[in-house]
Coordinates of C-alpha atoms in Angstrom, one line a residue:
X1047 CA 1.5 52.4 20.7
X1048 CA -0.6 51.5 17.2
X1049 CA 2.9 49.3 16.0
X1050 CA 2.8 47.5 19.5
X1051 CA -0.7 46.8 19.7
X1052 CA -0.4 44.9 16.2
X1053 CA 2.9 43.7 16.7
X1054 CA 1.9 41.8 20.4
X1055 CA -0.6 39.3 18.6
X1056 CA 1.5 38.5 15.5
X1057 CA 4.3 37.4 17.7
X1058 CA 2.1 35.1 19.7
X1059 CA 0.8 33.5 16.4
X1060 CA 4.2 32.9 15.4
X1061 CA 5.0 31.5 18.8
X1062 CA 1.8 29.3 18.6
X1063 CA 2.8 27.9 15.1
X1064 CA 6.1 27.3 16.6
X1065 CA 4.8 24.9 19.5
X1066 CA 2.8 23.3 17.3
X1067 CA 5.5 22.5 14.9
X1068 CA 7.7 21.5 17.9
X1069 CA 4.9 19.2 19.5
X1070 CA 4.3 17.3 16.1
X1071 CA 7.6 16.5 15.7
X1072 CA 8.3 15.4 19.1
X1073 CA 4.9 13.4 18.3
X1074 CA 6.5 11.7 15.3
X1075 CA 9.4 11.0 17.3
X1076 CA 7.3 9.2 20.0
X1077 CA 5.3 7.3 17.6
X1078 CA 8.2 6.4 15.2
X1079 CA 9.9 4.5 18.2
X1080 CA 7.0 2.9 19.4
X1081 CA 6.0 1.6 16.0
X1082 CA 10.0 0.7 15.2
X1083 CA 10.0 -1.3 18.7
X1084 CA 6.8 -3.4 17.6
X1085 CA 7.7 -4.1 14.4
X1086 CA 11.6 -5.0 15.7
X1087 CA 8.9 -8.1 17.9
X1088 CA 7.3 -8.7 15.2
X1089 CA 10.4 -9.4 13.0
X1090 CA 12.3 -10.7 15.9
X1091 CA 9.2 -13.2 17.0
X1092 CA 9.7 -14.6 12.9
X1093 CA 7.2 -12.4 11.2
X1094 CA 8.1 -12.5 7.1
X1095 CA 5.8 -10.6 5.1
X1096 CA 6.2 -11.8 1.3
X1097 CA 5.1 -8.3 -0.2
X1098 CA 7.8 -6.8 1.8
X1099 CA 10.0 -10.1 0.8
X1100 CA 9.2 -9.3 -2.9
X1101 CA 10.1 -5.3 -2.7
X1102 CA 13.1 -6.5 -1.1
X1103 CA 14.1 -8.5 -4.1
X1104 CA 13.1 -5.7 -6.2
X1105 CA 15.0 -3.6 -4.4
X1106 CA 18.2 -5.9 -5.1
X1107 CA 17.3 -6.0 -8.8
X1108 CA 17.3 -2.2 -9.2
X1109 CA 20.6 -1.8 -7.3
X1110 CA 22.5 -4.3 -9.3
X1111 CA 20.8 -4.1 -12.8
X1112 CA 23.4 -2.5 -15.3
X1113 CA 22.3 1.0 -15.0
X1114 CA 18.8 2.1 -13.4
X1115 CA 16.3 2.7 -15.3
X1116 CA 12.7 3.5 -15.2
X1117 CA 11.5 0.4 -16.7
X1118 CA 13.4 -1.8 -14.2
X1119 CA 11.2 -1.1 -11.8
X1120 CA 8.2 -2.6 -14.2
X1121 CA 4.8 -1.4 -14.2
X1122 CA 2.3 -3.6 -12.9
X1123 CA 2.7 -1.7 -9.3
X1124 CA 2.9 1.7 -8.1
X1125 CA 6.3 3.4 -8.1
X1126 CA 6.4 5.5 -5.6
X1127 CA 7.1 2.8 -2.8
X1128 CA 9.7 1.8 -4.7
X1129 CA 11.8 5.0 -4.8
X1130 CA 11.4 5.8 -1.6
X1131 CA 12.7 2.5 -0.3
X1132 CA 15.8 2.4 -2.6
X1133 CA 16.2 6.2 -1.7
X1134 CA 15.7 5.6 2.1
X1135 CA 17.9 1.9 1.9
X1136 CA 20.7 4.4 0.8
X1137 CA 20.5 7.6 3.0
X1138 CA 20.4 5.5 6.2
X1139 CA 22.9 2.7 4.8
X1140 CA 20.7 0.1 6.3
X1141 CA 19.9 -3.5 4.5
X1142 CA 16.9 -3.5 2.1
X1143 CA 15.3 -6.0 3.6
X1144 CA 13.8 -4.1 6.3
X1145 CA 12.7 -1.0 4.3
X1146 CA 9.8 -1.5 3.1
X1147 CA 8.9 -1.9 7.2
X1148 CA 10.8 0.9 8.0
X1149 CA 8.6 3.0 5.0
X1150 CA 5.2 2.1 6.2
X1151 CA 6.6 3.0 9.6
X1152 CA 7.4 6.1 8.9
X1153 CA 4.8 6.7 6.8
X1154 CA 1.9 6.6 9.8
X1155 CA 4.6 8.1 11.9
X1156 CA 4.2 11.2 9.7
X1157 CA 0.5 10.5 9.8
X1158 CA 0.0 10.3 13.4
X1159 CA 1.8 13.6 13.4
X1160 CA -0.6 15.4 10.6
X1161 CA -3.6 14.2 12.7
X1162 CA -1.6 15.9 15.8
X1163 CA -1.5 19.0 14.4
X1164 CA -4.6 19.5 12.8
X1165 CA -6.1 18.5 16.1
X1166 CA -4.1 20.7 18.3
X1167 CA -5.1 24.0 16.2
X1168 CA -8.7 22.7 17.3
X1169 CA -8.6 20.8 20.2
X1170 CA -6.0 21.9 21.9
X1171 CA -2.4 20.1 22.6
X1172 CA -3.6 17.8 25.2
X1173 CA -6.8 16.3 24.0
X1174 CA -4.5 15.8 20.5
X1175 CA -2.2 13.8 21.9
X1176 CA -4.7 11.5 23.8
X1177 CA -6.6 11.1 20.8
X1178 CA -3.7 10.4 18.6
X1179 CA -2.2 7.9 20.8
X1180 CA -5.6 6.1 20.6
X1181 CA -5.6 6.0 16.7
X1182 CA -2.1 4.4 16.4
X1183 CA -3.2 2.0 19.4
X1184 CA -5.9 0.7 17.3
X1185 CA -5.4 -2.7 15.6
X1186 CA -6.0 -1.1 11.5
X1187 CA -3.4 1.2 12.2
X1188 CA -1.1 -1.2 13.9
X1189 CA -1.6 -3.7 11.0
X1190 CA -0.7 -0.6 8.5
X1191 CA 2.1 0.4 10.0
X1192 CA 4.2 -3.1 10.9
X1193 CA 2.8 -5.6 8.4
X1194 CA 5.0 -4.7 5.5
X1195 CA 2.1 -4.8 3.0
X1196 CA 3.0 -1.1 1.6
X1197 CA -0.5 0.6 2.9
X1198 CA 1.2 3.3 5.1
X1199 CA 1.8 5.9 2.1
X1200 CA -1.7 5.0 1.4
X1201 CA -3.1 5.5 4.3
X1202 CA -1.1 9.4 4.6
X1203 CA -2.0 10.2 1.0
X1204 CA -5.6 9.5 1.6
X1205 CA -5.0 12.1 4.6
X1206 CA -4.2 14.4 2.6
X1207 CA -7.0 14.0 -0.1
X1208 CA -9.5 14.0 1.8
X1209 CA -8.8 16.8 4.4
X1210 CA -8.8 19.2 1.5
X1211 CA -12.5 18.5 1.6
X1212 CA -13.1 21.0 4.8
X1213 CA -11.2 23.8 2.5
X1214 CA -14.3 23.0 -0.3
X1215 CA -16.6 24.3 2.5
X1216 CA -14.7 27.5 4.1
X1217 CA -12.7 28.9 1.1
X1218 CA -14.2 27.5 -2.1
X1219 CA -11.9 28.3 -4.4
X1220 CA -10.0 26.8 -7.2
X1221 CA -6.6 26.8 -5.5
X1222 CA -8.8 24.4 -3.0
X1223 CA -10.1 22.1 -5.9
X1224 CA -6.5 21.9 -7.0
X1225 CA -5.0 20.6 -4.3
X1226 CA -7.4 17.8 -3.8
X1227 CA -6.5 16.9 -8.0
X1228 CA -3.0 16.8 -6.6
X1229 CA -3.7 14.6 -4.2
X1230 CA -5.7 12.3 -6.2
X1231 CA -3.0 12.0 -8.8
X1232 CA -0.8 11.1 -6.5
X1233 CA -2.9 8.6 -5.0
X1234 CA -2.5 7.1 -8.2
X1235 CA 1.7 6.4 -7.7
X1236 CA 1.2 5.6 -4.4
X1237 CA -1.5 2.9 -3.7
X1238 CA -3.1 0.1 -6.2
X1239 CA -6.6 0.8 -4.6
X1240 CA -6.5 4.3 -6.1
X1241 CA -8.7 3.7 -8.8
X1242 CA -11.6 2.2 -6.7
X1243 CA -11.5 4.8 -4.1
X1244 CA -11.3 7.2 -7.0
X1245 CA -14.8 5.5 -8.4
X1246 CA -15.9 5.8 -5.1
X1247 CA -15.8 9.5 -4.1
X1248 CA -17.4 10.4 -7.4
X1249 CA -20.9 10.4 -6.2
X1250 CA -20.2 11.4 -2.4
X1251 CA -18.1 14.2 -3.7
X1252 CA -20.8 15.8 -4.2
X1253 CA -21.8 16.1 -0.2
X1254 CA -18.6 18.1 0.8
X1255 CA -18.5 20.8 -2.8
X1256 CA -20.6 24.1 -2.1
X1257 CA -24.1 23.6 -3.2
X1258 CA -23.6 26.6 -5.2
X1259 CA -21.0 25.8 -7.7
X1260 CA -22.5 22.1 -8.1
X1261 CA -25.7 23.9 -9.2
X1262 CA -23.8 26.6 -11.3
X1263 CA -21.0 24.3 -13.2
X1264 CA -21.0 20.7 -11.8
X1265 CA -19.0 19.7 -14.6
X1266 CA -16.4 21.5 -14.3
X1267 CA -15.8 20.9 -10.6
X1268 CA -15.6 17.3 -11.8
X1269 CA -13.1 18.3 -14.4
X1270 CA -10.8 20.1 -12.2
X1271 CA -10.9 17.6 -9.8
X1272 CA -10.6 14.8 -11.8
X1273 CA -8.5 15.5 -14.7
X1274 CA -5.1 15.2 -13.4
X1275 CA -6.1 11.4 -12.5
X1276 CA -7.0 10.7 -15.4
X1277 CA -3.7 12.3 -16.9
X1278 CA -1.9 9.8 -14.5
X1279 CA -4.4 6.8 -15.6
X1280 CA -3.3 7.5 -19.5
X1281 CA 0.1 8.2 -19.3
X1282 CA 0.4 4.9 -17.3
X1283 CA -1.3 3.0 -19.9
X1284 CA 1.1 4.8 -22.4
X1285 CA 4.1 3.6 -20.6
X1286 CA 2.4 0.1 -20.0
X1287 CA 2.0 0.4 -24.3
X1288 CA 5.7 1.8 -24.7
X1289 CA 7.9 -1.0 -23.3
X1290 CA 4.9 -4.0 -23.5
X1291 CA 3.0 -3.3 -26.6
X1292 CA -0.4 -3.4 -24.3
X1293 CA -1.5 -0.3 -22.8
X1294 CA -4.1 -2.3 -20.3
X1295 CA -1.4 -5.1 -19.8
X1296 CA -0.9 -3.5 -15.9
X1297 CA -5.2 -4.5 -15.9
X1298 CA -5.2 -7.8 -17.8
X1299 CA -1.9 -9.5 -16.1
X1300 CA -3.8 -11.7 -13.7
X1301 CA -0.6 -11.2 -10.7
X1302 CA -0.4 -7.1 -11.2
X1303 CA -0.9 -5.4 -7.8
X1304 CA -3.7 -3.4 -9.6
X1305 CA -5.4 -6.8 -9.7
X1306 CA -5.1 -6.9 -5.9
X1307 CA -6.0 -10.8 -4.6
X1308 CA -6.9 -11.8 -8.2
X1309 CA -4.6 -14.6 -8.8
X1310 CA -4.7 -15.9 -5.8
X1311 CA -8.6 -15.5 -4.8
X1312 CA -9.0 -19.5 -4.0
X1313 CA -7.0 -19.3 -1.5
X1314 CA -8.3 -16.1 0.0
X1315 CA -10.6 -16.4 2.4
X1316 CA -12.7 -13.0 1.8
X1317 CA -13.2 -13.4 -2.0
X1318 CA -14.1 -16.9 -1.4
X1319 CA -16.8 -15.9 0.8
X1320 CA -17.5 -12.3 -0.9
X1321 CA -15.9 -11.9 -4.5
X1322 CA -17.8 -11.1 -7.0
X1323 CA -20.9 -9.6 -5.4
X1324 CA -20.9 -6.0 -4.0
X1325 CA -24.1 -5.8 -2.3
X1326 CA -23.1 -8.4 1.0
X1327 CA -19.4 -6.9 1.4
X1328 CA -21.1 -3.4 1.2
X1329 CA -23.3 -4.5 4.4
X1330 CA -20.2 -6.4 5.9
X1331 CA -17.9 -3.3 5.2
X1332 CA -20.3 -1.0 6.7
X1333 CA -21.7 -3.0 9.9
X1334 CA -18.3 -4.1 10.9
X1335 CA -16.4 -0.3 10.1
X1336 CA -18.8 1.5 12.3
X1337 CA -17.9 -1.3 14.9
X1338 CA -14.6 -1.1 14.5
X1339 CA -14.9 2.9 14.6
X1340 CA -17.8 3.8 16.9
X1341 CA -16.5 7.7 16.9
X1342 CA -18.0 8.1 13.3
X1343 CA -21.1 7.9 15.1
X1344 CA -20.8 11.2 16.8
X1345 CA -19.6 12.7 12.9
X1346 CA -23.4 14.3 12.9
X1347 CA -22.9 16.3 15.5
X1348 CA -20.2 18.6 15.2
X1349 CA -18.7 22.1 16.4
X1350 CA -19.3 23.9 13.0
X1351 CA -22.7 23.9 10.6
X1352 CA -22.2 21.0 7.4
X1353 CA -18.6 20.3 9.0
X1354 CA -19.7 16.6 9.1
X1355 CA -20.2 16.3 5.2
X1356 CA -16.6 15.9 4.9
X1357 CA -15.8 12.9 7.2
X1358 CA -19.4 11.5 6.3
X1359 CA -18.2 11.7 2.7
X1360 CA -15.0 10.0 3.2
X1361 CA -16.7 7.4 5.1
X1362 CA -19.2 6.4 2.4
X1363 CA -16.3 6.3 -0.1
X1364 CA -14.0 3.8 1.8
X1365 CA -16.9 1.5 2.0
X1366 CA -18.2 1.7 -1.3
X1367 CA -14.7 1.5 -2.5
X1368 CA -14.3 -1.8 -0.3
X1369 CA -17.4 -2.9 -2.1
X1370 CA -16.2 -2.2 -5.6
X1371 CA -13.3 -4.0 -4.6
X1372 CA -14.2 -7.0 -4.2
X1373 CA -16.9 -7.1 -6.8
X1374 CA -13.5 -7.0 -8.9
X1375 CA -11.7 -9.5 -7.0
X1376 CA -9.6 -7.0 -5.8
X1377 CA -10.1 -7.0 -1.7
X1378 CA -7.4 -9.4 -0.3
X1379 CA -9.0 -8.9 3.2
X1380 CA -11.9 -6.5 4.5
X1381 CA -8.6 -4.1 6.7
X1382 CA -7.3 -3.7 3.5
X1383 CA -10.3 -0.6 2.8
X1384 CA -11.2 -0.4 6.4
X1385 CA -8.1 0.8 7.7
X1386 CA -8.7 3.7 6.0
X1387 CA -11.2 4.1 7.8
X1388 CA -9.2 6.0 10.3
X1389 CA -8.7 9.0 8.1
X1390 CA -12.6 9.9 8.7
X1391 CA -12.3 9.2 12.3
X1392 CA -9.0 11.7 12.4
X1393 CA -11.5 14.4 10.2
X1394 CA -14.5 14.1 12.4
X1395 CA -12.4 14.5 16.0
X1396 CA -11.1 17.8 14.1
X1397 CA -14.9 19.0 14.5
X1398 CA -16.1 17.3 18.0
X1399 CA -18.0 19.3 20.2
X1400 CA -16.9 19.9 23.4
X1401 CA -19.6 18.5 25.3
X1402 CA -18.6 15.2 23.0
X1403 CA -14.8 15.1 24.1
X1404 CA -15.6 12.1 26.6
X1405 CA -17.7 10.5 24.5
X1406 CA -15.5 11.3 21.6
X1407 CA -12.3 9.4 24.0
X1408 CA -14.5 6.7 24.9
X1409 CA -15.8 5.5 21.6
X1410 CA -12.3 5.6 20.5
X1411 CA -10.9 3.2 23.5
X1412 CA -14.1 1.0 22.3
X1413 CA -13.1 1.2 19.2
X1414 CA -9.5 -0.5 19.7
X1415 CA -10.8 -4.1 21.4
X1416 CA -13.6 -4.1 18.6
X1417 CA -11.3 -3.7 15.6
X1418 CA -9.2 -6.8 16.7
X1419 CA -11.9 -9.3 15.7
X1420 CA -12.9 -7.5 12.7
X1421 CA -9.3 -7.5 11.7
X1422 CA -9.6 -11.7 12.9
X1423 CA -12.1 -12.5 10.4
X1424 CA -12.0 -14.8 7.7
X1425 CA -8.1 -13.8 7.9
X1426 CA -5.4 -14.0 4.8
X1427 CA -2.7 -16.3 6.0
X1428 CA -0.1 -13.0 6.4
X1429 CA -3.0 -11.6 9.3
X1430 CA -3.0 -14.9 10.8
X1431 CA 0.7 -14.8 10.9
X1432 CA 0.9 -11.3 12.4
X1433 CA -1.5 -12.1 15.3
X1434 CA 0.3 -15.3 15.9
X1435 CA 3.9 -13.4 15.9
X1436 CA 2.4 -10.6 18.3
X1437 CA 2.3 -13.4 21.0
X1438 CA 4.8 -16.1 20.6
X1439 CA 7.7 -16.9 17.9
X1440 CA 6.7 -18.6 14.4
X1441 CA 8.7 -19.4 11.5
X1442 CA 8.2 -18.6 8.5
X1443 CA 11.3 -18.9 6.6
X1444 CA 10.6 -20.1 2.7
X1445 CA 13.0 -22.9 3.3
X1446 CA 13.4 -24.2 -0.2
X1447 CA 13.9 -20.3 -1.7
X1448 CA 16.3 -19.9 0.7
X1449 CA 18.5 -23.3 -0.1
X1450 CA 18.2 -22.3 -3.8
X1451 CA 19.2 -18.8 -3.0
X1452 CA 22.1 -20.1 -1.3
X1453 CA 23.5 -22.1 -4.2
X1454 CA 22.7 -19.7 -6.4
X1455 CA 25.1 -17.5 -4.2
X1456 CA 27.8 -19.9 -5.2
X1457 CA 26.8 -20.7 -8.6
X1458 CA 27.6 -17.4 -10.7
X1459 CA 26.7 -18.3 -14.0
X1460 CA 24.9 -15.7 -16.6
X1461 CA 21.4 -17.2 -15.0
X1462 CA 17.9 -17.2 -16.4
X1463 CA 15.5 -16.6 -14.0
X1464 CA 11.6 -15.2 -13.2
X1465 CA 11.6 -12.5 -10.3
X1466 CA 8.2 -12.8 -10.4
X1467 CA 8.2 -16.2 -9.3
X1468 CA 11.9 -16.3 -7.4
X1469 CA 11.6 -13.5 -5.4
X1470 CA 12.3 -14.9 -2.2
X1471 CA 15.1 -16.7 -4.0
X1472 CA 16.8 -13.7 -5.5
X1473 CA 16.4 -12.4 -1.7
X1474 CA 18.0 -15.2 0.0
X1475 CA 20.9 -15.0 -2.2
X1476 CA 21.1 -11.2 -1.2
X1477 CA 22.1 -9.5 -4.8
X1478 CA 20.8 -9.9 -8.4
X1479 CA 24.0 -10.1 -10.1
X1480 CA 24.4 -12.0 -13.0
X1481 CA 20.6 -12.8 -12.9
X1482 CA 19.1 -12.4 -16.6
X1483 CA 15.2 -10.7 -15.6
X1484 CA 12.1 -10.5 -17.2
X1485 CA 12.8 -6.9 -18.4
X1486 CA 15.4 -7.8 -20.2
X1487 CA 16.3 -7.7 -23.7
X1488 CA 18.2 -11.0 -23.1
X1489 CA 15.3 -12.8 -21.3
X1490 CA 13.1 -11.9 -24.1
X1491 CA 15.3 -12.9 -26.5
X1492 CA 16.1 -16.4 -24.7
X1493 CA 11.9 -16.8 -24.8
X1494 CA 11.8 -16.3 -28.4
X1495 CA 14.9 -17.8 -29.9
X1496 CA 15.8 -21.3 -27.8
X1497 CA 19.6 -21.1 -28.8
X1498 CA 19.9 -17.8 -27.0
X1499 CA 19.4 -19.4 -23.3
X1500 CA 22.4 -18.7 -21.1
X1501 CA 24.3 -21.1 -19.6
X1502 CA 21.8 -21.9 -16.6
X1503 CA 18.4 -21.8 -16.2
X1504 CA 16.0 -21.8 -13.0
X1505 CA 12.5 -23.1 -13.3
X1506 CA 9.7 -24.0 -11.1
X1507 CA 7.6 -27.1 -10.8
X1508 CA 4.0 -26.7 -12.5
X1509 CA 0.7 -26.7 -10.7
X1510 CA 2.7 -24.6 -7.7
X1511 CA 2.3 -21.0 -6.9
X1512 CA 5.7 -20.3 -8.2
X1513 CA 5.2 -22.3 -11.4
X1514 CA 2.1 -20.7 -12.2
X1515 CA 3.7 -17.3 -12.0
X1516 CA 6.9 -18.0 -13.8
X1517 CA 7.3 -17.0 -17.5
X1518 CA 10.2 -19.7 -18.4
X1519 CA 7.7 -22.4 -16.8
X1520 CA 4.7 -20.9 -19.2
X1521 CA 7.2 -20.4 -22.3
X1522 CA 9.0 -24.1 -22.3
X1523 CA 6.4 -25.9 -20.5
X1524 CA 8.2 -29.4 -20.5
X1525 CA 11.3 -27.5 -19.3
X1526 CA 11.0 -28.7 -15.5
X1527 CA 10.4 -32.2 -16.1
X1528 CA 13.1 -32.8 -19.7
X1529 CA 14.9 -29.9 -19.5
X1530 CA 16.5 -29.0 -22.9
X1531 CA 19.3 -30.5 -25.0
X1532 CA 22.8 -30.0 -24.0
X1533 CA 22.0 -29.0 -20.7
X1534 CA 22.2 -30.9 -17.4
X1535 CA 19.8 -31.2 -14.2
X1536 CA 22.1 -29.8 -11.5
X1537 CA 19.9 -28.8 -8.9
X1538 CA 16.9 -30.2 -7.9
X1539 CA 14.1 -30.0 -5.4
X1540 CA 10.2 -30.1 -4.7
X1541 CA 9.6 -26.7 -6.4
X1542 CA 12.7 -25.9 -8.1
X1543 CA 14.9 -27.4 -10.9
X1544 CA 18.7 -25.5 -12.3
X1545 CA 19.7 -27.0 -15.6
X1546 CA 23.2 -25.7 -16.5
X1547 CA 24.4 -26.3 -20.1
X1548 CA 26.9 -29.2 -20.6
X1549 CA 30.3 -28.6 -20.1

């Protein structure tokens, strides 16, 4: 009767796991369509987002270099994007292009379905799945999840740091400091804003550790946490210093994605208004996040004694990383750190009270119609774009890439050319073969020794975006107007020039 008595309960724990297992995958499932079918309008309606445009490209450069190596891939972005999307372009045989969608996609799919769970085991299965539904409803998450700017690994990895926060208070423990150092490292592969939101959580860390071990050895909880970043941090500079001779070149190289909207901050309308200064976005951030997320307001009142420190933590963080941001020049648009935003909103519905569930549901429905024009304001062209493409068809289409892509597709000469600056080209002519690239010892030796330029060369017009950004332009700057001795002007538009050597 003893072995029955214990044997009852364990079976209906493993049956409980088992539903919950079962009820976030069908969750995934239902979210993944829902998110695929939106982003199929989108795409469908003319919607071109040139980050995913450019990892498409890179994509095609990887496939067809001559042998893949890690250096390919270049270092002035995280990696981690990358590999997934060449590994997930070749498991489900489907064309590059749409990948880096289909990542992000999947990416707050597998969010949505983390929140679900962790909700479930305290909420219960049905308010879970109402609140869930009204996260992905809400405009940040949409924006994440369809507009191909590679924040929806972001967006799960910063999940997954910061819920380790709620194990600092229960089970403090190194195996619990640990894991948030994991996640943290990773953080560092997955998303450029890593380092701010790194800066960030270094003061408001301090809310969610036990009170005891900050007063005993609040150094070495620092350590622990914060070692493996830095790890990451040097051994990045090291590779940066390997194969470029500059450690800090993936800092100092004005277009790196760990510059953010650097190079192109005139013509962004957030760091025209905001860059530089830290003390008005930090207002901005905070005024229009709580706006945008009315639940954090009930974060102070929750089922469990200090369980708010956590998501109050995580808020502060975001902001103040925001802020950071854009001090930097960083911040392309104020989503771009308020979207994550939803990570504390998913921590603090964990801990509502259940006198708070309505209020809880209804500050989340709020929530959705307020985010839209905080998401509206002082847009980036690609927002402005993705709003437009929700309601009617727009085009896009880079029509001049796309002309010289297609001639390029004919014209199969051993080709010098800037994937920086031609990546739409290099993905309207759908491969990278016979393309000589900025990481190769060919292209470097063409730059330094004139008589080693292959038979054709691409170049962009100065004082464009694409000229400003292309080596060859920088290197022979009187290349696009003269062009070089022996070699003739065989193609020729607004932006771009081919010269092809003489016959």
């Amino acid at each position: 009767m003893a072995s029955v008595s214990t044997w009852l309960p364990s079976v209906k724990r493993r049956s409980k796991s088992r539903s919950r297992r079962q009820g976030s995958g069908l969750v995934l499932l239902a979210i993944l369509l829902l998110l695929a079918l939106l982003c199929s309008h989108l795409l469908t309606n003319g919607y071109l987002s040139s980050d995913a445009l450019a990892r498409y490209a890179k994509l095609l450069v990887m496939r067809d270099a001559a042998g893949l190596r890690f250096e390919y891939s270049g270092f002035l972005s995280p990696q981690v994007s990358l590999y997934l999307s060449l590994l997930l372009s070749a498991l489900l045989g489907v064309r590059e292009s749409v990948t880096p969608y289909i990542l992000d996609i999947l990416a707050v799919a597998v969010f949505a379905a983390w929140v679900w769970r962790d909700l479930a085991n305290t909420q219960g299965p049905i308010w879970a799945s109402i609140w869930t539904l009204l996260l992905v409803l809400h405009p940040f998450a949409l924006w994440t999840a369809t507009s191909g700017q590679d924040l929806g690994l972001g967006l799960l990895t910063v999940y997954g740091l910061c819920r380790t926060l709620h194990v600092f208070q229960n089970t403090p423990e190194p195996r619990s400091y640990l894991k948030f150092a994991g996640w943290l490292c990773l953080l560092f592969f997955v998303d450029a804003r890593a380092g701010f939101i790194a800066m960030a959580m270094l003061p408001w860390l301090a809310l969610a550790a036990p009170r005891s071990l900050l007063q005993k050895a609040p150094l070495a909880f620092y350590m622990v946490c914060y070692l493996p970043f830095l790890f990451a941090a040097l051994g990045w500079m090291y590779l940066n210093w390997l194969y470029h001779g500059e450690g800090l070149l993936f800092l100092q190289q004005a277009d790196s994605a760990f510059r953010g909207g650097y190079a192109q901050a005139p013509y962004l309308p957030w760091l025209v208004e905001f860059g530089g200064t830290w003390w008005l976005p930090l207002l901005w951030l905070s005024v229009t996040g709580i706006a945008a997320c009315p639940s954090l307001l009930l974060l102070p009142w929750s089922r469990t004694p200090r369980a708010w420190a956590g998501p109050v933590a995580v808020t502060g963080a975001i902001i103040c990383a925001g802020a950071i941001a854009t001090y930097f020049w960083f911040t392309t648009h104020s989503v771009q750190f308020l979207a994550l935003l939803l990570v504390p909103v998913a921590l603090g519905l964990k801990e509502v009270r259940v006198g708070n569930k309505l209020p809880a549901t209804l500050a989340l429905i709020i929530g959705i119609p307020l985010g839209w024009p905080v998401l509206q304001h002082a847009p980036m062209p690609e927002v402005r774009h993705w709003t437009i493409a929700l309601r009617e068809v727009i085009d896009l289409r880079p029509r001049e890439d796309i002309e010289l892509g297609a001639w390029l597709a004919d014209s199969r000469l051993p080709t010098l050319i800037d994937d920086q600056a031609a990546y739409a080209v290099i993905a309207a002519r759908g491969d990278a073969r016979d393309l000589i690239l900025p990481f190769s010892d060919e292209f470097k030796l063409a730059l330094a020794s004139p008589e080693r330029i292959p038979p054709q060369i691409v170049v962009a017009a100065p004082g464009t975006r694409q000229g400003a950004q292309d080596a060859i332009n920088r290197r022979f700057p009187g290349l696009w107007k003269e062009g070089r001795p022996g070699y003739q002007l065989v193609y020729e538009q607004e932006v771009w020039r081919v010269w092809q050597r003489e016959q």
